[in-house]
mmCIF file of C-alpha atoms in Angstrom:
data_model
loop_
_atom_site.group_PDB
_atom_site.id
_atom_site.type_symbol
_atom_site.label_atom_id
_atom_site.label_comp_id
_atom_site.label_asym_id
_atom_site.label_seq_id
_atom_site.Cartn_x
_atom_site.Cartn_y
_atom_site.Cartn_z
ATOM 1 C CA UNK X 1 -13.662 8.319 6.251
ATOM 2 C CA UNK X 2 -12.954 9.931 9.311
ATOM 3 C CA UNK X 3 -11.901 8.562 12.569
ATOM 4 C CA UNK X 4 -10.911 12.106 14.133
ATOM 5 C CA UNK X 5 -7.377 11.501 12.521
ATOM 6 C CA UNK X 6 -5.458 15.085 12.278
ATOM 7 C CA UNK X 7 -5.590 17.498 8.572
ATOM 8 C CA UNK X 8 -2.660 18.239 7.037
ATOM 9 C CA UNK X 9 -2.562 21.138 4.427
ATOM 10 C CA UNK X 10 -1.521 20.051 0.832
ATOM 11 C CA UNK X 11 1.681 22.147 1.246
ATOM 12 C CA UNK X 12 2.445 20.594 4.449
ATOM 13 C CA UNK X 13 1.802 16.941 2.670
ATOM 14 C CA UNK X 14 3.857 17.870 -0.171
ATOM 15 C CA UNK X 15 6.687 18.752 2.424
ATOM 16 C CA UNK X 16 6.771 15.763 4.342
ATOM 17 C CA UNK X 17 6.826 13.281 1.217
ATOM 18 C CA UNK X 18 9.798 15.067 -0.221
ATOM 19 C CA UNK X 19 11.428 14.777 3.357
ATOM 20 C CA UNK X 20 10.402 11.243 3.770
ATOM 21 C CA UNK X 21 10.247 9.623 0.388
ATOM 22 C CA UNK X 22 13.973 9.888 -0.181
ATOM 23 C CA UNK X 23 14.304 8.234 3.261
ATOM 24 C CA UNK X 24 11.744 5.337 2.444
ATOM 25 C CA UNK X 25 13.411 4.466 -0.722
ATOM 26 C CA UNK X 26 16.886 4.059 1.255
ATOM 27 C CA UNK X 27 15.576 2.007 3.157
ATOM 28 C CA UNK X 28 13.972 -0.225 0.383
ATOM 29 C CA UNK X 29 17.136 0.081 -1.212
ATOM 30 C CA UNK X 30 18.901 -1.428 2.155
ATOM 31 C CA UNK X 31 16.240 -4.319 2.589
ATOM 32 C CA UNK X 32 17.436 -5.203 -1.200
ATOM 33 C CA UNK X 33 20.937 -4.727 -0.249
ATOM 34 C CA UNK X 34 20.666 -6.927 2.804
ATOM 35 C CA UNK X 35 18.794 -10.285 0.393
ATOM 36 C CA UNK X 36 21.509 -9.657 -1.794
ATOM 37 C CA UNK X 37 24.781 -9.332 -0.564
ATOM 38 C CA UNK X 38 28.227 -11.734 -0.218
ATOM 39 C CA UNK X 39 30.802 -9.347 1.300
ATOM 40 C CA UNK X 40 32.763 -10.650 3.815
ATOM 41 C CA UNK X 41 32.093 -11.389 7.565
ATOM 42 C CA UNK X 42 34.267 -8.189 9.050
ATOM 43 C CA UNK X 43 31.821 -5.691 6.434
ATOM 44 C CA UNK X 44 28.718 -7.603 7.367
ATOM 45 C CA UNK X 45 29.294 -7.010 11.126
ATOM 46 C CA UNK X 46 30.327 -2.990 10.105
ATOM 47 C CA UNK X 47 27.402 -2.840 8.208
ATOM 48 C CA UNK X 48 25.423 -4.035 10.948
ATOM 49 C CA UNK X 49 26.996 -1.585 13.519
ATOM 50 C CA UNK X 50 26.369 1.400 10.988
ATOM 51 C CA UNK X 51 22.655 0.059 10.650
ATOM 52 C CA UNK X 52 22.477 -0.220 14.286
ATOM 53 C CA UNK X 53 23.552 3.756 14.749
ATOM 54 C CA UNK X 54 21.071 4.757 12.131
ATOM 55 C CA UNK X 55 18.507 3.148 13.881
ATOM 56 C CA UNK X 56 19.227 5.127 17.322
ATOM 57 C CA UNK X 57 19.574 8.239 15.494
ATOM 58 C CA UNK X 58 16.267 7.885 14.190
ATOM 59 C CA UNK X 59 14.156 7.166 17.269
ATOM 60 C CA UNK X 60 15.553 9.961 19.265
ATOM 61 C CA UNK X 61 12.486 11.469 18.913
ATOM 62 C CA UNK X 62 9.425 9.403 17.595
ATOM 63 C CA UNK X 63 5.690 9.814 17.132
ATOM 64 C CA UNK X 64 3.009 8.607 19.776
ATOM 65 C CA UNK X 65 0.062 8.701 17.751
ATOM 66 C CA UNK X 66 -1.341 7.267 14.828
ATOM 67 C CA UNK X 67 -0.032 7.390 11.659
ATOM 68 C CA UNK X 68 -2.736 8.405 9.734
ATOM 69 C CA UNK X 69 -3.555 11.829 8.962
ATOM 70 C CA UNK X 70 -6.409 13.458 6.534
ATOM 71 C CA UNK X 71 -5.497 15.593 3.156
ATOM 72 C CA UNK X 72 -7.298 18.956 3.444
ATOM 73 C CA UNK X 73 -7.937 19.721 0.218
ATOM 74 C CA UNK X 74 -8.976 15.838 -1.035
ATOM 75 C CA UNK X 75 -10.731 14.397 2.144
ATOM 76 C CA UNK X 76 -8.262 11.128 1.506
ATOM 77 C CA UNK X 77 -6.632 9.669 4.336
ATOM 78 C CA UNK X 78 -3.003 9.797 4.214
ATOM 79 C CA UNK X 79 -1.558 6.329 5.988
ATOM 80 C CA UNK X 80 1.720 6.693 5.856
ATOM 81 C CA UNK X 81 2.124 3.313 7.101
ATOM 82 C CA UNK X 82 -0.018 1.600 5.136
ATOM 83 C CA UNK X 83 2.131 -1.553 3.593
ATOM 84 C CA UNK X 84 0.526 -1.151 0.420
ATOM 85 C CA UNK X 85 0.501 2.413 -0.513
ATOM 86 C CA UNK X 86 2.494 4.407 2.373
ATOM 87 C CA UNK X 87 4.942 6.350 1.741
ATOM 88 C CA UNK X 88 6.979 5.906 4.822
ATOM 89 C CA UNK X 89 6.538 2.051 4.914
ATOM 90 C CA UNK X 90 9.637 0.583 3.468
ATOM 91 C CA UNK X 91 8.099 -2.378 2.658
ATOM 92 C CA UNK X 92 5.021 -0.908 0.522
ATOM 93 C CA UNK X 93 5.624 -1.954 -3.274
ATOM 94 C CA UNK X 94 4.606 1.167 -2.881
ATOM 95 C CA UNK X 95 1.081 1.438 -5.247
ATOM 96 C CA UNK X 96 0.438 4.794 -6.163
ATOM 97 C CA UNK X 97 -3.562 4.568 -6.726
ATOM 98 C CA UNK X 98 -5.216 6.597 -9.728
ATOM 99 C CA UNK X 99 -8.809 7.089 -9.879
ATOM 100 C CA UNK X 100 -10.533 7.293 -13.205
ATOM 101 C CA UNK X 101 -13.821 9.316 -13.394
ATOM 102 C CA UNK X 102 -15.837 6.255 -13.753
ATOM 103 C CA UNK X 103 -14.782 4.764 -10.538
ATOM 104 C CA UNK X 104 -12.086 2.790 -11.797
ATOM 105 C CA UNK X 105 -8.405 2.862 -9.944
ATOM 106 C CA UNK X 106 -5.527 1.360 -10.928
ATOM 107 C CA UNK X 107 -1.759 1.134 -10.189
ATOM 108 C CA UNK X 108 1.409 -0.094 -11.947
ATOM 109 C CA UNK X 109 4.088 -0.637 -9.843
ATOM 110 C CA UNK X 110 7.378 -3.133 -9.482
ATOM 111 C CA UNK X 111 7.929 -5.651 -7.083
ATOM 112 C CA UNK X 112 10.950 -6.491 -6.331
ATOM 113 C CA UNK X 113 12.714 -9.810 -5.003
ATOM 114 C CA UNK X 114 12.014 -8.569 -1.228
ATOM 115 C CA UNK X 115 8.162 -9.795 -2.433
ATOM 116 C CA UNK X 116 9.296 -13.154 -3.518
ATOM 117 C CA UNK X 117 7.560 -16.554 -2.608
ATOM 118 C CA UNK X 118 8.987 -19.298 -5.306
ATOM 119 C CA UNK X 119 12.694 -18.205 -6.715
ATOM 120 C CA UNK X 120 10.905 -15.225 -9.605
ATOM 121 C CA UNK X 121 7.488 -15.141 -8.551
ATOM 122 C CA UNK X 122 5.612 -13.246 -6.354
ATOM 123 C CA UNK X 123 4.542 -14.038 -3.111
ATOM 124 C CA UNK X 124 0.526 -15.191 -3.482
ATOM 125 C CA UNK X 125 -0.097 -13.192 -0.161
ATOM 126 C CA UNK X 126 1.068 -10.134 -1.627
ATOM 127 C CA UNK X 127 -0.974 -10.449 -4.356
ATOM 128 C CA UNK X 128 -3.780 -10.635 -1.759
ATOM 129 C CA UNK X 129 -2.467 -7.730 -0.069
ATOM 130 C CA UNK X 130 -2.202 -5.816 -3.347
ATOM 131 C CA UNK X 131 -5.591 -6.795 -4.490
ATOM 132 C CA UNK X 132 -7.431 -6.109 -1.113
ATOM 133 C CA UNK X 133 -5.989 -2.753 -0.984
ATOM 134 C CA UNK X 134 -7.300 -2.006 -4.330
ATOM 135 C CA UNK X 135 -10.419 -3.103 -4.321
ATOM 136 C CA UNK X 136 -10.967 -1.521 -0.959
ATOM 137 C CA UNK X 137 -10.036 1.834 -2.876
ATOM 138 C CA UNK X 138 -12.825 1.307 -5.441
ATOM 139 C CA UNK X 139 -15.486 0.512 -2.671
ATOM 140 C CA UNK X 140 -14.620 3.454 -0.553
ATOM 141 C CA UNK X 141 -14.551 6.266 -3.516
ATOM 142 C CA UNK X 142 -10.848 6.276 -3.091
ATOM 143 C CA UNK X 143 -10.716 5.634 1.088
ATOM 144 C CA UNK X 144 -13.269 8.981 1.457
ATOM 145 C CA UNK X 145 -16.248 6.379 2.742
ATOM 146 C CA UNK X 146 -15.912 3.980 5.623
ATOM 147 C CA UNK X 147 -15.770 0.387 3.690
ATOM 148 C CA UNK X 148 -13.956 -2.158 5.416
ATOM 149 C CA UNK X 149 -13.141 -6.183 3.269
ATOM 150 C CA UNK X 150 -15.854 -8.294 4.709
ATOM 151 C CA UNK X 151 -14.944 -11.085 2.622
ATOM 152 C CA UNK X 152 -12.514 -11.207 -0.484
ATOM 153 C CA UNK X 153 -11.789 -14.617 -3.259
ATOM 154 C CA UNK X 154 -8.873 -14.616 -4.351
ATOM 155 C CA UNK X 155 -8.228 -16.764 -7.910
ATOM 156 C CA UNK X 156 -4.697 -17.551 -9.133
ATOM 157 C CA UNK X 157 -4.600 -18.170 -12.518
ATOM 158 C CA UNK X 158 -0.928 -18.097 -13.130
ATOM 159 C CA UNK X 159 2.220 -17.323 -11.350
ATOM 160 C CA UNK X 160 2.950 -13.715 -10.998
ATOM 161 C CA UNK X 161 6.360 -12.461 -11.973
ATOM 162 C CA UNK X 162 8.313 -10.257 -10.068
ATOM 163 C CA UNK X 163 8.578 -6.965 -11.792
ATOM 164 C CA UNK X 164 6.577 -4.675 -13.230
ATOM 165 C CA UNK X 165 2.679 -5.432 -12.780
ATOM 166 C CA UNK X 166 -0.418 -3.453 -12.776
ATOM 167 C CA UNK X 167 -3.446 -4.123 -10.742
ATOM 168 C CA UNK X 168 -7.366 -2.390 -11.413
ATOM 169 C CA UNK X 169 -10.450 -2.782 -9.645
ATOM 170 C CA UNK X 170 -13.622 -1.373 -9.931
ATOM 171 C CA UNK X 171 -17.623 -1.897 -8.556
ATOM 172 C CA UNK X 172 -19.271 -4.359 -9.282
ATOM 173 C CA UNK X 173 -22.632 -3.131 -7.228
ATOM 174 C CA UNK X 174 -23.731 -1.650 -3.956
ATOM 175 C CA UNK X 175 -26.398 -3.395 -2.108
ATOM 176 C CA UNK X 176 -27.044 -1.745 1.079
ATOM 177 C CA UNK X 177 -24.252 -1.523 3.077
ATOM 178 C CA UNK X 178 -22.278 -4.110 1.110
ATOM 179 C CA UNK X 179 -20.788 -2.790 -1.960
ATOM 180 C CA UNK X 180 -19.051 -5.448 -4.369
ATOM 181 C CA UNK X 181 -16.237 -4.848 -6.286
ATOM 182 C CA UNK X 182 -13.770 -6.970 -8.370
ATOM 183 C CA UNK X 183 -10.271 -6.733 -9.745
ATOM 184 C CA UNK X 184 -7.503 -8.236 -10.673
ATOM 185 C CA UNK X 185 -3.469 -8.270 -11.201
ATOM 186 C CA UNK X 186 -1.785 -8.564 -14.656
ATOM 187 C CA UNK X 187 1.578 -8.408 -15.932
ATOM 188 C CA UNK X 188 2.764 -7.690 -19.926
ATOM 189 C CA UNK X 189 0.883 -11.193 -20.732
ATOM 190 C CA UNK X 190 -2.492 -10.462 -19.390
ATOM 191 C CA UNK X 191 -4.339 -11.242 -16.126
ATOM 192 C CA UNK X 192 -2.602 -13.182 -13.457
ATOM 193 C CA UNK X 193 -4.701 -13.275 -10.366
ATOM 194 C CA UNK X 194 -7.899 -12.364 -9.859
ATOM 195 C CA UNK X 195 -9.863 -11.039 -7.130
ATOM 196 C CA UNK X 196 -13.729 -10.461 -5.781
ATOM 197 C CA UNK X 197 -14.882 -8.680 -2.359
ATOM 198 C CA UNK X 198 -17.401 -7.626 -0.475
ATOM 199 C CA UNK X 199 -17.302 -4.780 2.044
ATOM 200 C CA UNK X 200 -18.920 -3.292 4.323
ATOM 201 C CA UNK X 201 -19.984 -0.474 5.832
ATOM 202 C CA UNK X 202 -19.682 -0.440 9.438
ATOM 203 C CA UNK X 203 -22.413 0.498 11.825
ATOM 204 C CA UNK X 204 -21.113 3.475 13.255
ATOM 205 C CA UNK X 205 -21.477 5.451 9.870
ATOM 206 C CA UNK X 206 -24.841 3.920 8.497
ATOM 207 C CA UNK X 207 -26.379 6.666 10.208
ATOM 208 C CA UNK X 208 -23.536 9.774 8.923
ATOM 209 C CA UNK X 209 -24.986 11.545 6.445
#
């Protein structure tokens, strides 16, 4: 998938995940901090002025283009903002997304209370989010084809927990420039939402390649 986005060399990938990684999970760790907390009225109004100074030390000098940039060695894009799987989005679970040679990807990952809908369970638009991110993996060999969700069914079977989950998807078929693929989310007692979608290939690239 390319939409003239910039390359970045594996080295210089590697780099900027160790730099911003740490940063990202402070962050998460802050937004849990934040749901959580009882201190007093004098720390919450420190704690505020502290955040508030972190903040305007950090956009001293930010970027003006997009946030997406392509992984010379893989073809993948790399969206670092992406609030499923980027690794500079504090609110991504985040997924990390493996691929299995038979087209297959799947992610375990933990969602924490900052994902909650009902007091222990998991938002059901999260699930959607997680699930439509997924899916869109297996349709796109991994985001290296242009696929976008043309439509997606979501089924809730159960609630989901907040915790650790794991969520797979895989093809179903390609017809055309529709290519189906199906998936779902389960936790240590089995399936908990399930999910079916169709997407497309847009026509701009029906004619690449």
């Amino acid at each position: 998938m390319d939409f003239g986005i910039d390359v970045i060399s594996a080295e210089e990938y590697e780099r900027q995940k160790a730099l911003y990684g740490p940063l990202t999970e402070s962050l998460r760790r802050l937004i849990e901090a934040g749901l959580h907390t009882e201190v007093d009225e004098d720390t919450v109004r420190d704690a505020q002025a502290a955040i508030a100074a972190v903040t305007e030390l950090l956009e001293r000098k930010q970027r003006n283009v997009a946030s997406t940039l392509r992984h010379e060695a893989t073809g993948r894009p790399l969206a670092w903002a992406n609030p499923a799987v980027g690794v500079r989005n504090a609110i991504a679970p985040p997924m990390e997304i493996h691929h299995e040679a038979d087209g297959r990807c799947w992610s375990e990952f933990n969602l924490s209370a900052a994902y909650e809908g009902p007091p222990g369970w998991v938002h059901g638009g999260i699930c959607a989010l997680v699930l439509d991110h997924i899916l869109g993996e297996a349709a796109s060999d991994g985001l290296t084809k242009p696929k976008f969700t043309g439509t997606i069914t979501v089924r809730y079977l159960r609630g989901t927990p907040l915790g650790p989950l794991r969520a797979e998807a895989s093809v179903e078929r390609i017809d055309g420039v529709k290519t189906y693929a199906r998936g779902n989310i389960s936790d240590a007692d089995g399936t908990t939402v399930e999910a079916e979608g169709i997407f497309i290939q847009p026509a701009w690239a029906r004619d690449v390649g």
